[in-house]
């Protein structure tokens, strides 16, 4: 499966590259029926929109089903009591901080300024201005969950799904069948997504070719700035937030932590999957860093499922990028909505390649940003995915280390030793 995923990422990248080249060639053509009607608003538009709408089709079922499952897995953990609660609180808090860092860096680097898609494309932008924070908070509770699903009101869907998941595990035995049903529905939705993703290379080609046919090479610089912004934010999060928390809460040296943990980051970087990296994360956190085996046994698998700080950073930057290329000013309220929705969405983001970019559609939809902007960044998603996955698993290990230390279950001897990890079979 991993191989197939890698193959897809490569094909999407090729689709993007061909889209750039074809787009630039078309850009140089004189205006006329061939350029404007047949290519830009014909062929490119058709294949781009078929792909985009395919993704949109999956968003509501995907968010609902995966969040019910995500919340249900937290429900189980809650039985573990205080440590479980602490882990979840840590995960959600660091994700929210990651989003803020992503938003701040994106607003400093302004990756989308200089590319004006708004002038060449008319997309629907839902104005959310004038909505106060208080209103955003209470409006998260759906008056009618069916209406929320039908209208694609993401925050309301998220709240309803999380409550459903928690309720489902708390009724125990009686909820087993519905729980199993949701797990099966999850398989179904994931298959739907991967069916749509099979046309991603062509879809991305269409979206990218259309953009470049309208802008020429001008679109390349913003894209590079977007990558830069994501990686700067990731590095800041690793150094300031993880480093600061490790030092401040446990006194452990962040440098030593990273020296011991970097092989797992390298695996995450190359596989772009938190789940696939889990065995290595487990091994290093227990046998090189010295975290408690019991705490690691639940905090790390849970983290690989619900804790996605790197993904959060990426979503924050991507949202600002897309807003900027469409000339939309993000209000404080909209940014708060991004933090809220992406933090909650991280619970439902699977630890597999590309999951974060699908969830991005949900974040965009929540704030009313045009999904069309996705075409550009989806094409180079792998570049983002590698970095964000490395950060995702680092967050899990940092949390596990801190809680182990605070609970007095940290093995100083392992931490102080320089021996290599004993491999877990
Ligand atoms: N690939 C990421 C992970 O496995 C999720 C994402 O796509 O952001 O952690």
PDB file of C-alpha atoms in Angstrom, residues 278-287 293 421-425:
ATOM      1  CA  UNK A 278       4.949   4.212  14.945  1.00  0.00           C
ATOM      2  CA  UNK A 279       7.176   1.175  15.620  1.00  0.00           C
ATOM      3  CA  UNK A 280      10.300   3.332  15.348  1.00  0.00           C
ATOM      4  CA  UNK A 281       8.768   6.119  17.433  1.00  0.00           C
ATOM      5  CA  UNK A 282       7.886   3.544  20.116  1.00  0.00           C
ATOM      6  CA  UNK A 283      11.329   1.985  20.087  1.00  0.00           C
ATOM      7  CA  UNK A 284      13.265   5.221  20.381  1.00  0.00           C
ATOM      8  CA  UNK A 285      10.960   6.852  22.919  1.00  0.00           C
ATOM      9  CA  UNK A 286      11.185   3.876  25.253  1.00  0.00           C
ATOM     10  CA  UNK A 287      14.652   2.471  24.618  1.00  0.00           C
ATOM     11  CA  UNK A 293       6.601   1.732  28.518  1.00  0.00           C
ATOM     12  CA  UNK A 421      18.411   1.529  20.850  1.00  0.00           C
ATOM     13  CA  UNK A 422      17.535  -2.067  21.407  1.00  0.00           C
ATOM     14  CA  UNK A 423      15.298  -2.895  18.485  1.00  0.00           C
ATOM     15  CA  UNK A 424      11.791  -3.969  19.248  1.00  0.00           C
ATOM     16  CA  UNK A 425      11.010  -6.924  17.042  1.00  0.00           C
TER      17      UNK A 425
END
